[in-house]
């Protein structure tokens, strides 16, 4: 019987969840779902200086918001916990003792200064920096003496000669000559397990079947496989996916704009947009469809289907997907999503009729590629936010438009009210009376009554404004100079 599928996402809680890491989590989640496996969330917080509880909380929250739910994790029951590495230190210590006893690892007392000058020397000679093995053959006496002097060693793995070969599910056969691998540190001088070591112990103890992670970890994998060999354990299957690049094809970073999931959330991207977008970065559905529900993605997802080429982030595509999801969100959810942005813009929503707010939301959804853009349009519907944009002003003050504004005003004044069924006849009447059509008329009407050059469909906007407000704004427009 083949081993049950167990995968893990193992973030270091040193900051916000980056979209690149969310994509790694998503690939693990999709693979687990597809294979009826288990998805584990493990917090790799051994860098105690930089890890924070707030970051753990934020990562959990962002994953939940995205709908990437874990079966086992720090807050969920599972048989292989605890799921925070700082709660597993004794396990690492016990294994380090075994490796030390078997002389698979050794104590190294080299100072950071020595290591730094060694590195510089090697680089100057055009060599690849590598630990020179000075402490490899220290005798027990020498070791004891150095320790009695108060020196605290690191534990280094004794890398032998040979090659490490593995089949990567995305990259195919990978081969590393151990000549290029330094005797790496498995326990730091403060006694804390280093990443490669803790990771292997945990992946084994948690019966992880597949390690799916970014290509930035490719160079760690041969080290980890050496550790598996030394322990006599079977390594998991590895899959290293390419990382997301910025539009200039350098690794995606803050200088390319937002990188944290929470930033996208605040700006008003929907979780389904981000999931859909992240999976499309480097993966295409066999049907070629781009708008995909999570169920659909799970159905057709496969790791070997991931491209080996690094995908470039495209804000335009992300916004395109988001517009789609905003337009297709059901009414109640849309309102729930948009109203907080009204509040944020200073509109006390409890003071307004729910039906009026709902109509505004339904109308504006067509204009939004992110939810927060709704704020730009609130001036149309709430007088306290109303003003004429500079471009609108420029049109309204044109001498040839002054008379037209007067004609528009007197036509509107003839109506008792502008309702849904009177907006179309009014616009037709204005075409006749002004002798204008299309943009020259509608641009002027829009500028005069919404203060803006673009916005929601006029015929639907006017009934929401109502006659009184239309008249008031036209009069204001006519007084502009
Ligand atoms: N803590 C590591 C990281 O965040 C995990 C890498 C791995 O998946 O092994 O990059």
CSV table of C-alpha atoms and ligand atoms in Angstrom, one decimal:
chain,number,residue,atom,x,y,z
A,1,UNK,CA,0.0,0.0,0.0
A,2,UNK,CA,1.4,3.4,-0.8
A,3,UNK,CA,2.1,5.9,2.0
A,4,UNK,CA,-0.8,8.3,2.8
A,5,UNK,CA,-0.2,11.7,1.5
A,6,UNK,CA,0.8,14.2,4.2
A,7,UNK,CA,2.1,17.6,3.2
A,8,UNK,CA,3.0,20.7,5.2
A,9,UNK,CA,3.3,24.4,4.9
A,10,UNK,CA,6.1,25.6,7.3
A,11,UNK,CA,6.3,29.3,7.5
A,12,UNK,CA,8.8,31.2,9.7
A,13,UNK,CA,6.7,33.7,11.6
A,14,UNK,CA,9.0,36.7,11.1
A,15,UNK,CA,6.5,39.0,9.3
A,16,UNK,CA,3.4,39.1,7.2
A,17,UNK,CA,2.3,36.3,4.9
A,18,UNK,CA,3.8,37.0,1.5
A,19,UNK,CA,1.8,36.1,-1.6
A,20,UNK,CA,4.7,33.8,-2.6
A,21,UNK,CA,4.4,31.9,0.6
A,22,UNK,CA,0.6,31.8,0.3
A,23,UNK,CA,1.1,30.2,-3.1
A,24,UNK,CA,3.3,27.5,-1.6
A,25,UNK,CA,0.6,26.9,1.0
A,26,UNK,CA,-2.0,26.7,-1.7
A,27,UNK,CA,0.0,24.2,-3.8
A,28,UNK,CA,0.3,22.0,-0.7
A,29,UNK,CA,-3.3,22.4,0.2
A,30,UNK,CA,-4.4,21.6,-3.4
A,31,UNK,CA,-2.2,18.5,-3.5
A,32,UNK,CA,-3.6,17.3,-0.2
A,33,UNK,CA,-7.2,17.8,-1.3
A,34,UNK,CA,-6.5,16.2,-4.7
A,35,UNK,CA,-4.9,13.1,-3.1
A,36,UNK,CA,-7.3,12.8,-0.1
A,37,UNK,CA,-4.3,13.6,2.0
A,38,UNK,CA,-3.6,15.7,5.1
A,39,UNK,CA,-2.4,19.3,5.1
A,40,UNK,CA,-0.4,20.3,8.1
A,41,UNK,CA,0.6,23.8,9.2
A,42,UNK,CA,3.9,23.9,11.1
A,43,UNK,CA,5.3,27.0,12.5
A,44,UNK,CA,9.1,27.2,12.1
A,45,UNK,CA,9.9,29.7,14.9
A,46,UNK,CA,13.5,28.6,15.8
A,47,UNK,CA,14.7,32.1,14.9
A,48,UNK,CA,13.5,33.3,18.2
A,49,UNK,CA,14.9,36.8,17.7
A,50,UNK,CA,12.8,37.5,14.7
A,51,UNK,CA,9.7,35.3,15.3
A,52,UNK,CA,6.7,36.8,17.0
A,53,UNK,CA,3.3,35.6,18.2
A,54,UNK,CA,1.7,38.4,16.3
A,55,UNK,CA,3.2,37.1,13.1
A,56,UNK,CA,1.9,33.6,13.9
A,57,UNK,CA,-1.6,35.0,14.5
A,58,UNK,CA,-1.5,37.1,11.3
A,59,UNK,CA,-0.3,34.1,9.2
A,60,UNK,CA,-3.1,31.9,10.6
A,61,UNK,CA,-5.6,34.7,9.9
A,62,UNK,CA,-4.5,35.3,6.4
A,63,UNK,CA,-4.6,31.6,5.5
A,64,UNK,CA,-8.1,31.3,7.0
A,65,UNK,CA,-9.2,34.3,5.0
A,66,UNK,CA,-7.9,32.7,1.9
A,67,UNK,CA,-9.8,29.5,2.7
A,68,UNK,CA,-6.6,27.5,2.9
A,69,UNK,CA,-7.6,25.4,5.9
A,70,UNK,CA,-5.3,23.0,7.6
A,71,UNK,CA,-6.1,19.6,9.1
A,72,UNK,CA,-3.3,19.7,11.7
A,73,UNK,CA,-1.6,22.7,13.1
A,74,UNK,CA,-0.9,24.9,16.2
A,75,UNK,CA,-4.6,25.4,16.8
A,76,UNK,CA,-6.0,22.2,15.4
A,77,UNK,CA,-5.8,18.7,16.8
A,78,UNK,CA,-3.4,16.3,15.2
A,79,UNK,CA,-1.4,13.2,16.3
A,80,UNK,CA,2.0,14.6,15.4
A,81,UNK,CA,2.1,17.8,17.3
A,82,UNK,CA,3.1,20.1,18.8
A,83,UNK,CA,3.2,22.1,15.6
A,84,UNK,CA,5.5,24.9,16.7
A,85,UNK,CA,9.2,24.1,16.5
A,86,UNK,CA,10.0,25.9,19.8
A,87,UNK,CA,7.8,23.3,21.5
A,88,UNK,CA,9.8,20.5,19.9
A,89,UNK,CA,13.3,21.4,21.1
A,90,UNK,CA,13.8,18.3,23.2
A,91,UNK,CA,13.2,16.1,20.1
A,92,UNK,CA,16.0,18.0,18.2
A,93,UNK,CA,18.3,17.7,21.2
A,94,UNK,CA,17.8,14.0,21.5
A,95,UNK,CA,18.5,13.4,17.8
A,96,UNK,CA,21.5,15.7,17.9
A,97,UNK,CA,22.9,13.6,20.8
A,98,UNK,CA,22.5,10.4,18.8
A,99,UNK,CA,24.3,12.0,15.8
A,100,UNK,CA,27.1,13.3,18.0
A,101,UNK,CA,27.5,9.9,19.6
A,102,UNK,CA,27.8,8.3,16.2
A,103,UNK,CA,30.3,11.0,15.1
A,104,UNK,CA,28.1,11.9,12.2
A,105,UNK,CA,28.2,15.5,13.5
A,106,UNK,CA,31.0,17.2,15.3
A,107,UNK,CA,31.5,20.1,17.6
A,108,UNK,CA,33.0,23.2,15.9
A,109,UNK,CA,34.5,26.0,18.0
A,110,UNK,CA,35.5,28.3,15.1
A,111,UNK,CA,34.7,31.9,15.9
A,112,UNK,CA,32.5,34.0,13.6
A,113,UNK,CA,35.6,36.2,12.9
A,114,UNK,CA,37.7,33.1,11.8
A,115,UNK,CA,34.9,32.0,9.5
A,116,UNK,CA,34.5,35.4,8.0
A,117,UNK,CA,38.2,35.8,7.2
A,118,UNK,CA,38.2,32.3,5.8
A,119,UNK,CA,35.3,33.2,3.6
A,120,UNK,CA,37.0,36.4,2.4
A,121,UNK,CA,40.2,34.5,1.7
A,122,UNK,CA,38.4,31.9,-0.4
A,123,UNK,CA,36.5,34.4,-2.3
A,124,UNK,CA,39.7,36.4,-3.1
A,125,UNK,CA,41.2,33.2,-4.5
A,126,UNK,CA,38.1,32.7,-6.6
A,127,UNK,CA,37.0,29.7,-4.6
A,128,UNK,CA,33.5,28.9,-3.4
A,129,UNK,CA,33.3,29.7,0.3
A,130,UNK,CA,33.2,26.6,2.3
A,131,UNK,CA,34.0,25.6,5.9
A,132,UNK,CA,37.6,24.1,5.8
A,133,UNK,CA,36.9,21.4,8.4
A,134,UNK,CA,39.3,22.8,11.0
A,135,UNK,CA,37.4,21.2,13.9
A,136,UNK,CA,36.5,18.0,12.1
A,137,UNK,CA,39.2,15.9,13.9
A,138,UNK,CA,39.4,17.5,17.3
A,139,UNK,CA,40.1,14.9,19.9
A,140,UNK,CA,37.8,14.4,22.9
A,141,UNK,CA,40.4,16.1,25.1
A,142,UNK,CA,40.7,19.1,22.9
A,143,UNK,CA,37.0,19.4,22.8
A,144,UNK,CA,36.7,19.1,26.5
A,145,UNK,CA,39.4,21.7,27.0
A,146,UNK,CA,37.7,24.3,24.7
A,147,UNK,CA,34.4,23.7,26.4
A,148,UNK,CA,36.0,24.1,29.9
A,149,UNK,CA,37.2,27.5,28.6
A,150,UNK,CA,33.6,28.5,28.2
A,151,UNK,CA,33.5,28.2,24.4
A,152,UNK,CA,30.1,27.1,23.1
A,153,UNK,CA,30.4,25.0,19.9
A,154,UNK,CA,28.0,24.6,17.0
A,155,UNK,CA,27.3,21.1,15.7
A,156,UNK,CA,28.4,20.5,12.1
A,157,UNK,CA,27.4,17.7,9.9
A,158,UNK,CA,30.3,15.8,8.5
A,159,UNK,CA,29.7,15.8,4.7
A,160,UNK,CA,31.3,12.9,3.0
A,161,UNK,CA,32.3,12.5,-0.7
A,162,UNK,CA,29.7,11.5,-3.2
A,163,UNK,CA,26.6,12.7,-4.9
A,164,UNK,CA,23.0,13.3,-3.9
A,165,UNK,CA,20.4,12.5,-6.5
A,166,UNK,CA,16.7,12.9,-6.2
A,167,UNK,CA,13.7,13.0,-8.5
A,168,UNK,CA,12.0,16.4,-8.1
A,169,UNK,CA,8.3,16.3,-9.2
A,170,UNK,CA,8.6,19.5,-11.0
A,171,UNK,CA,12.3,19.7,-12.1
A,172,UNK,CA,12.9,16.0,-12.7
A,173,UNK,CA,16.2,14.4,-11.8
A,174,UNK,CA,18.5,16.6,-9.6
A,175,UNK,CA,22.0,15.7,-8.9
A,176,UNK,CA,24.4,17.4,-6.4
A,177,UNK,CA,28.1,16.7,-5.9
A,178,UNK,CA,28.7,16.8,-2.1
A,179,UNK,CA,32.0,18.6,-2.9
A,180,UNK,CA,29.9,21.7,-3.2
A,181,UNK,CA,28.4,21.3,0.2
A,182,UNK,CA,30.1,22.6,3.4
A,183,UNK,CA,29.9,20.8,6.7
A,184,UNK,CA,26.7,22.5,7.6
A,185,UNK,CA,25.5,23.6,11.0
A,186,UNK,CA,22.7,21.5,12.5
A,187,UNK,CA,22.7,23.1,16.0
A,188,UNK,CA,23.7,26.6,16.7
A,189,UNK,CA,26.0,27.7,19.5
A,190,UNK,CA,23.0,28.7,21.6
A,191,UNK,CA,21.7,25.1,21.4
A,192,UNK,CA,19.0,26.0,18.9
A,193,UNK,CA,18.4,23.5,16.0
A,194,UNK,CA,19.2,25.0,12.6
A,195,UNK,CA,16.5,25.0,9.9
A,196,UNK,CA,17.8,22.0,7.9
A,197,UNK,CA,18.0,19.9,11.0
A,198,UNK,CA,14.7,20.8,12.6
A,199,UNK,CA,13.0,20.5,9.2
A,200,UNK,CA,14.2,16.9,8.6
A,201,UNK,CA,13.4,15.8,12.2
A,202,UNK,CA,9.9,17.2,11.9
A,203,UNK,CA,9.2,16.1,8.4
A,204,UNK,CA,10.1,12.6,9.4
A,205,UNK,CA,8.3,12.7,12.8
A,206,UNK,CA,5.2,14.1,11.1
A,207,UNK,CA,5.3,11.4,8.4
A,208,UNK,CA,5.4,14.0,5.6
A,209,UNK,CA,5.2,12.2,2.3
A,210,UNK,CA,5.8,15.2,-0.1
A,211,UNK,CA,7.7,18.4,0.5
A,212,UNK,CA,6.4,21.1,-1.7
A,213,UNK,CA,8.3,24.4,-1.4
A,214,UNK,CA,9.9,27.2,-3.3
A,215,UNK,CA,13.0,26.8,-5.5
A,216,UNK,CA,14.9,28.9,-3.0
A,217,UNK,CA,15.1,25.8,-0.9
A,218,UNK,CA,16.6,23.6,-3.7
A,219,UNK,CA,20.1,24.0,-2.3
A,220,UNK,CA,18.9,22.8,1.1
A,221,UNK,CA,17.5,19.6,-0.2
A,222,UNK,CA,20.8,17.7,-0.7
A,223,UNK,CA,21.7,18.7,2.9
A,224,UNK,CA,18.4,17.4,4.1
A,225,UNK,CA,18.8,14.2,2.2
A,226,UNK,CA,22.2,13.7,3.7
A,227,UNK,CA,20.6,14.0,7.1
A,228,UNK,CA,17.9,11.4,6.2
A,229,UNK,CA,20.6,9.0,5.1
A,230,UNK,CA,22.5,9.5,8.3
A,231,UNK,CA,19.4,8.8,10.3
A,232,UNK,CA,18.5,5.8,8.2
A,233,UNK,CA,15.2,7.4,7.2
A,234,UNK,CA,13.4,7.4,3.9
A,235,UNK,CA,13.3,11.0,2.5
A,236,UNK,CA,9.9,12.4,1.3
A,237,UNK,CA,9.3,13.2,-2.3
A,238,UNK,CA,10.3,16.7,-3.2
A,239,UNK,CA,8.7,19.3,-5.5
A,240,UNK,CA,10.3,22.7,-5.8
A,241,UNK,CA,8.2,25.3,-7.5
A,242,UNK,CA,9.6,28.4,-9.2
A,243,UNK,CA,9.2,31.7,-7.3
A,244,UNK,CA,7.1,34.6,-8.4
A,245,UNK,CA,9.0,37.3,-10.2
A,246,UNK,CA,8.2,41.0,-10.5
A,247,UNK,CA,7.3,42.5,-13.9
A,248,UNK,CA,11.0,43.2,-14.3
A,249,UNK,CA,11.8,39.5,-13.7
A,250,UNK,CA,13.7,40.0,-10.5
A,251,UNK,CA,12.3,38.2,-7.4
A,252,UNK,CA,9.0,39.8,-6.3
A,253,UNK,CA,9.7,42.2,-3.5
A,254,UNK,CA,8.3,45.2,-1.8
A,255,UNK,CA,9.7,47.5,-4.4
A,256,UNK,CA,7.2,46.0,-6.9
A,257,UNK,CA,4.3,47.1,-4.7
A,258,UNK,CA,2.2,45.1,-2.3
A,259,UNK,CA,3.5,41.6,-1.5
A,260,UNK,CA,1.6,40.7,1.7
A,261,UNK,CA,-1.7,38.9,1.5
A,262,UNK,CA,-3.2,41.3,4.1
A,263,UNK,CA,-2.3,44.3,1.9
A,264,UNK,CA,-4.3,42.8,-0.9
A,265,UNK,CA,-7.1,42.1,1.5
A,266,UNK,CA,-7.2,45.6,2.8
A,267,UNK,CA,-7.1,47.0,-0.7
A,268,UNK,CA,-10.2,45.0,-1.6
A,269,UNK,CA,-9.2,41.9,-3.4
A,270,UNK,CA,-11.4,39.0,-2.7
A,271,UNK,CA,-9.9,35.7,-1.4
A,272,UNK,CA,-11.2,33.8,-4.4
A,273,UNK,CA,-9.4,36.2,-6.7
A,274,UNK,CA,-6.1,35.7,-4.9
A,275,UNK,CA,-6.5,31.9,-4.9
A,276,UNK,CA,-7.4,31.9,-8.6
A,277,UNK,CA,-4.6,34.3,-9.4
A,278,UNK,CA,-1.9,32.5,-7.4
A,279,UNK,CA,-2.7,29.1,-8.9
A,280,UNK,CA,-2.6,30.5,-12.5
A,281,UNK,CA,0.9,31.8,-11.8
A,282,UNK,CA,2.8,28.9,-13.3
A,283,UNK,CA,-0.1,26.5,-13.8
A,284,UNK,CA,-2.8,26.3,-16.5
A,285,UNK,CA,-5.9,24.3,-16.3
A,286,UNK,CA,-6.1,21.6,-18.9
A,287,UNK,CA,-9.2,23.2,-20.3
A,288,UNK,CA,-7.5,26.6,-20.7
A,289,UNK,CA,-10.1,28.2,-18.5
A,290,UNK,CA,-8.8,31.1,-16.4
A,291,UNK,CA,-11.7,31.7,-14.0
A,292,UNK,CA,-11.7,28.7,-11.8
A,293,UNK,CA,-13.4,27.9,-8.5
A,294,UNK,CA,-11.4,26.1,-5.9
A,295,UNK,CA,-13.3,22.9,-6.6
A,296,UNK,CA,-12.5,23.1,-10.2
A,297,UNK,CA,-8.8,23.8,-9.4
A,298,UNK,CA,-8.6,20.8,-7.1
A,299,UNK,CA,-10.2,18.6,-9.8
A,300,UNK,CA,-7.5,19.3,-12.4
A,301,UNK,CA,-4.5,20.3,-10.3
A,302,UNK,CA,-1.2,18.3,-10.6
A,303,UNK,CA,2.3,19.0,-9.4
A,304,UNK,CA,4.0,17.9,-12.6
A,305,UNK,CA,1.6,20.3,-14.4
A,306,UNK,CA,3.4,23.2,-12.8
A,307,UNK,CA,5.7,25.1,-15.1
A,308,UNK,CA,9.4,25.1,-14.5
A,309,UNK,CA,9.6,28.7,-15.6
A,310,UNK,CA,9.2,31.4,-13.1
A,311,UNK,CA,6.0,33.3,-13.5
A,312,UNK,CA,5.8,37.1,-13.5
A,313,UNK,CA,3.4,39.0,-11.2
A,314,UNK,CA,0.8,40.9,-13.2
A,315,UNK,CA,-1.2,43.4,-11.3
A,316,UNK,CA,-3.4,43.9,-14.4
A,317,UNK,CA,-4.4,40.2,-14.4
A,318,UNK,CA,-5.1,40.3,-10.7
A,319,UNK,CA,-7.4,43.3,-11.1
A,320,UNK,CA,-9.1,41.7,-14.1
A,321,UNK,CA,-9.9,38.6,-12.0
A,322,UNK,CA,-11.0,40.7,-9.1
A,323,UNK,CA,-13.4,42.7,-11.3
A,324,UNK,CA,-14.9,39.5,-12.4
A,325,UNK,CA,-15.3,38.2,-8.8
A,326,UNK,CA,-16.7,41.5,-7.6
A,327,UNK,CA,-19.3,41.6,-10.3
A,328,UNK,CA,-20.4,38.0,-9.7
A,329,UNK,CA,-20.6,38.3,-5.9
A,330,UNK,CA,-24.1,37.9,-4.6
A,331,UNK,CA,-25.9,41.0,-3.4
A,332,UNK,CA,-25.7,40.5,0.3
A,333,UNK,CA,-22.0,39.6,0.4
A,334,UNK,CA,-21.2,42.5,-1.9
A,335,UNK,CA,-22.9,45.0,0.4
A,336,UNK,CA,-21.2,43.4,3.4
A,337,UNK,CA,-17.8,43.8,1.6
A,338,UNK,CA,-18.3,47.3,0.4
A,339,UNK,CA,-20.0,49.1,3.4
A,340,UNK,CA,-16.8,49.1,5.5
A,341,UNK,CA,-15.2,51.2,2.8
A,342,UNK,CA,-18.1,53.7,3.1
A,343,UNK,CA,-17.5,53.9,6.9
A,344,UNK,CA,-13.8,54.3,6.2
A,345,UNK,CA,-14.6,57.2,3.9
A,346,UNK,CA,-16.6,58.9,6.7
A,347,UNK,CA,-20.1,57.9,5.6
A,348,UNK,CA,-22.1,56.9,8.7
A,349,UNK,CA,-24.0,54.0,7.1
A,350,UNK,CA,-26.5,53.7,10.0
A,351,UNK,CA,-27.8,57.1,9.0
A,352,UNK,CA,-28.8,56.0,5.5
A,353,UNK,CA,-31.6,53.7,4.2
A,354,UNK,CA,-30.3,50.2,3.7
A,355,UNK,CA,-32.0,50.1,0.3
A,356,UNK,CA,-30.2,53.3,-0.9
A,357,UNK,CA,-26.9,51.9,0.2
A,358,UNK,CA,-27.7,48.6,-1.5
A,359,UNK,CA,-28.5,50.3,-4.8
A,360,UNK,CA,-25.3,52.2,-4.7
A,361,UNK,CA,-23.3,49.0,-4.1
A,362,UNK,CA,-25.0,47.2,-7.0
A,363,UNK,CA,-24.5,50.1,-9.3
A,364,UNK,CA,-20.8,50.7,-8.5
A,365,UNK,CA,-19.7,47.1,-8.6
A,366,UNK,CA,-19.4,47.4,-12.3
A,367,UNK,CA,-16.7,50.1,-11.9
A,368,UNK,CA,-14.5,48.4,-9.4
A,369,UNK,CA,-11.4,46.4,-9.9
A,370,UNK,CA,-10.7,46.6,-6.1
A,371,UNK,CA,-13.3,47.2,-3.4
A,372,UNK,CA,-11.5,50.2,-2.0
A,373,UNK,CA,-12.0,52.1,-5.3
A,374,UNK,CA,-15.6,52.5,-4.2
A,375,UNK,CA,-14.4,55.4,-2.1
A,376,UNK,CA,-13.6,57.4,-5.3
A,377,UNK,CA,-17.3,57.3,-6.3
A,378,UNK,CA,-19.0,58.1,-3.0
A,379,UNK,CA,-19.0,61.8,-3.6
A,380,UNK,CA,-21.6,61.1,-6.3
A,381,UNK,CA,-24.1,59.8,-3.8
A,382,UNK,CA,-23.2,61.6,-0.6
A,383,UNK,CA,-23.1,65.4,-0.6
A,384,UNK,CA,-20.6,65.7,2.2
A,385,UNK,CA,-18.1,64.0,-0.2
A,386,UNK,CA,-19.2,65.8,-3.3
A,387,UNK,CA,-16.9,68.1,-5.3
A,388,UNK,CA,-16.1,68.9,-9.0
A,389,UNK,CA,-12.9,67.2,-10.2
A,390,UNK,CA,-10.6,69.6,-12.0
A,391,UNK,CA,-11.2,68.0,-15.4
A,392,UNK,CA,-14.9,68.2,-14.9
A,393,UNK,CA,-14.6,71.9,-13.9
A,394,UNK,CA,-12.6,72.5,-17.1
A,395,UNK,CA,-15.5,71.2,-19.2
A,396,UNK,CA,-18.2,73.0,-17.2
A,397,UNK,CA,-16.7,76.4,-17.5
A,398,UNK,CA,-16.4,76.3,-21.3
A,399,UNK,CA,-18.4,79.2,-22.7
A,400,UNK,CA,-20.1,76.9,-25.3
A,401,UNK,CA,-21.4,74.7,-22.4
A,402,UNK,CA,-22.9,77.5,-20.3
A,403,UNK,CA,-26.1,77.7,-22.4
A,404,UNK,CA,-26.4,74.0,-22.6
A,405,UNK,CA,-26.3,73.7,-18.9
A,406,UNK,CA,-29.1,76.2,-18.7
A,407,UNK,CA,-31.1,74.1,-21.2
A,408,UNK,CA,-30.4,70.9,-19.2
A,409,UNK,CA,-31.4,72.6,-15.9
A,410,UNK,CA,-34.7,73.9,-17.2
A,411,UNK,CA,-35.6,70.6,-18.8
A,412,UNK,CA,-35.0,68.8,-15.5
A,413,UNK,CA,-37.0,71.4,-13.6
A,414,UNK,CA,-40.1,70.5,-15.7
A,415,UNK,CA,-40.1,67.0,-14.1
A,416,UNK,CA,-41.7,66.4,-10.8
A,417,UNK,CA,-39.1,63.7,-9.9
A,418,UNK,CA,-36.5,61.7,-11.8
A,419,UNK,CA,-37.3,58.0,-11.2
A,420,UNK,CA,-36.1,54.8,-12.8
A,421,UNK,CA,-38.7,55.0,-15.5
A,422,UNK,CA,-38.2,58.7,-16.2
A,423,UNK,CA,-34.4,58.7,-16.6
A,424,UNK,CA,-34.3,57.3,-20.1
A,425,UNK,CA,-37.0,59.6,-21.5
A,426,UNK,CA,-35.2,62.5,-19.8
A,427,UNK,CA,-31.9,61.7,-21.5
A,428,UNK,CA,-33.7,61.4,-24.9
A,429,UNK,CA,-35.4,64.7,-24.4
A,430,UNK,CA,-32.0,66.3,-23.5
A,431,UNK,CA,-30.5,64.9,-26.7
A,432,UNK,CA,-33.3,66.7,-28.7
A,433,UNK,CA,-33.2,69.9,-26.8
A,434,UNK,CA,-29.4,70.3,-26.8
A,435,UNK,CA,-28.8,68.8,-30.3
A,436,UNK,CA,-26.0,66.8,-28.8
A,437,UNK,CA,-25.5,63.1,-28.4
A,438,UNK,CA,-23.0,60.6,-27.1
A,439,UNK,CA,-19.9,61.8,-25.2
A,440,UNK,CA,-20.4,65.6,-25.8
A,441,UNK,CA,-23.7,65.4,-24.0
A,442,UNK,CA,-23.2,62.6,-21.6
A,443,UNK,CA,-19.7,63.9,-20.6
A,444,UNK,CA,-21.3,67.2,-19.7
A,445,UNK,CA,-24.2,65.7,-17.8
A,446,UNK,CA,-21.8,63.5,-15.9
A,447,UNK,CA,-19.5,66.3,-15.1
A,448,UNK,CA,-22.3,68.6,-14.0
A,449,UNK,CA,-24.2,66.1,-11.8
A,450,UNK,CA,-21.5,63.8,-10.5
A,451,UNK,CA,-18.6,66.1,-10.6
A,452,UNK,CA,-16.6,63.4,-12.3
A,453,UNK,CA,-15.4,62.3,-15.8
A,454,UNK,CA,-16.1,58.7,-15.3
A,455,UNK,CA,-18.4,56.6,-13.1
A,456,UNK,CA,-21.4,54.4,-13.1
A,457,UNK,CA,-24.0,54.3,-15.8
A,458,UNK,CA,-25.7,57.7,-15.9
A,459,UNK,CA,-29.2,56.4,-16.6
A,460,UNK,CA,-29.0,54.3,-13.4
A,461,UNK,CA,-27.2,57.0,-11.4
A,462,UNK,CA,-29.7,59.8,-12.0
A,463,UNK,CA,-32.7,58.2,-10.3
A,464,UNK,CA,-30.5,57.6,-7.2
A,465,UNK,CA,-29.6,61.3,-7.2
A,466,UNK,CA,-33.1,62.5,-7.5
A,467,UNK,CA,-34.3,65.7,-9.0
A,468,UNK,CA,-33.5,68.1,-6.2
A,469,UNK,CA,-29.9,67.1,-6.0
A,470,UNK,CA,-29.5,67.2,-9.8
A,471,UNK,CA,-30.8,70.7,-9.9
A,472,UNK,CA,-28.7,71.8,-7.0
A,473,UNK,CA,-25.5,70.4,-8.6
A,474,UNK,CA,-26.3,71.9,-12.0
A,475,UNK,CA,-26.7,75.3,-10.4
A,476,UNK,CA,-23.4,74.9,-8.6
A,477,UNK,CA,-21.8,73.9,-12.0
A,478,UNK,CA,-23.2,77.0,-13.6
A,479,UNK,CA,-21.6,79.2,-11.0
A,480,UNK,CA,-18.1,77.7,-11.5
A,481,UNK,CA,-15.6,80.0,-13.1
B,1,LIG,N1,10.6,27.8,7.2
B,1,LIG,C1,11.0,27.6,5.9
B,1,LIG,C2,10.5,28.8,5.0
B,1,LIG,O1,9.7,29.5,5.5
B,1,LIG,C3,10.3,26.3,5.4
B,1,LIG,C4,10.9,25.7,4.1
B,1,LIG,C5,10.4,24.4,3.9
B,1,LIG,O2,9.2,24.3,3.5
B,1,LIG,O3,11.1,23.4,4.2
B,1,LIG,O4,11.1,29.0,4.0
